[in-house]
Amino acid sequence: MSKKKNDEQQLNPTTDAGQESASLFRKPVSRRDMLRLAGASGVGLLLGGSGAFGIMAATGATKQPASDKPGSPDNVTTGIPDANRYDFYGQHQSGITTPSQNFMCFASFDLTVSDAAGLKSLLQAWTRASASLMAGELLDGQNENLNLPPADTGEAAGLTPSRITITFGAGPSLFDHRFGLAGKKPAGFGDLPPFNGDNLMPEWCGGDLGVQICADDMQVAFHGMRNLIRIARGSAVLRWSQEGFQRSTESDPNKATPRNLMGFKDGTANPSVQDAAMMNEVVWVQPEDGAGWMTGGSYMAVRRIRMRIEVWDRSSLSDQENTFGRYRVSGAPLGSQHEFDRGDMEAKDASGKPVIPMNSHMRVARGDGKMQILRRPYSYSSGMDNTTGQLDAGLFFISYQRSLEKQFIPMQQRLAQIDALNEYIQHIGSATFACFPGVRQGGYIGDTLL
């Protein structure tokens, strides 16, 4: 578990502002000095400027080094610019139908700004930063000045972009009274209804804005999340976050379907992301769906699912396979040979029982086969549960769909009622986000809404 709290309000400057400003002209400004001065009331006025710019002026550091200019080759962290990166700009946001990367950082934010102008400013700043991060560049700004905090935290310097993607979504609470957006809330978009067996914890639920960051290198993904959090200071605070992983592409060069922590393949039933017509039918919001600003976007369902791994590990292989309705090794439906076989739902064994149990996970999830979603889950492990002494590990489930009401919710209602897997899992976190359509060059994330 990587639950973090914003520490901005913990800064507690007590030094006299006049003394600080006088001494500032006589010595270099350390990071610690900078943090104290940034929080000191009125110090910006005493310096004849505001924030960092005022301090830069006072120290004679206003001239930007050549290497800090946008587009400078020195700001590129890798010599592999294309094969290992995705473009930020496009018709749809990346990170939805993009092949899943090895690692994920997810962050949910609560806004502290109180008007649409503040929200727009944050989204514009995140857009600029995300375009740089996905291009494998350091964030624009001062990164060489010894007297200022670098604009970029630096831990991804020298690393490839690692196929990083950054995907943004708006939570239902964004459409309350604060930003004048209530009239633009898509019909039927809200928090998920209670499901049978839910044990949701408030600290793992909701958020005004959600950001999914995926990359093939965990440090690159964390670097992206950390810098978005930094940029958001004064505009939004972190509500909760979660890191996730799956088998790496290096350890599985065949790129087989990833396995969850129960040892079974997860995602076999996904529709093909190569089928554009299918993606329009299942994932991308269409003009006739209402809420025109969401056209080209997608609705995200998030569930933090704790696995009772210790109990699962004591179950027989037969019990495990009957729970999923699939063979553990091949991933094939019971009674079939290959992972992607449809499975014979009418097949009976010698005793007349269904070969694929009626309450097996795959059977219940499929339903009548007419409803699909695009799963994009990651495993998580957050250390030990101090209460039980067991591992806090499981599945950070993410899915994308054109409609939560018509796709995810009915499916989850069936699963919550009769899925045999419920004996071994517990849903403890839940959130939904309306993921914006893609961004054109010159635009910003969410510009169809604001």
Coordinates of N, CA, C and O in Angstrom, one line a residue, residues 51-52 77 128 279 290 369:
G51 N 6.5 34.5 -5.8 CA 7.0 33.1 -5.8 C 8.4 32.9 -6.3 O 9.3 33.8 -6.1
A52 N 8.6 31.9 -7.1 CA 10.0 31.6 -7.5 C 10.6 32.6 -8.4 O 11.7 32.9 -8.4
T77 N 15.8 12.6 -22.2 CA 16.5 11.7 -21.3 C 16.9 10.4 -21.9 O 17.5 9.6 -21.3
R128 N 0.9 20.1 -20.4 CA 2.3 20.4 -20.8 C 3.2 19.4 -20.2 O 4.2 18.9 -20.9
M279 N -13.9 -1.5 -30.8 CA -13.5 -0.5 -29.8 C -14.6 0.6 -29.8 O -15.0 1.1 -28.7
G290 N -24.9 10.9 -25.9 CA -25.1 12.1 -25.0 C -23.8 12.7 -24.5 O -22.7 12.1 -24.8
G369 N -23.1 -13.4 -23.1 CA -22.1 -13.1 -24.1 C -22.3 -11.9 -24.9 O -21.5 -11.6 -25.8

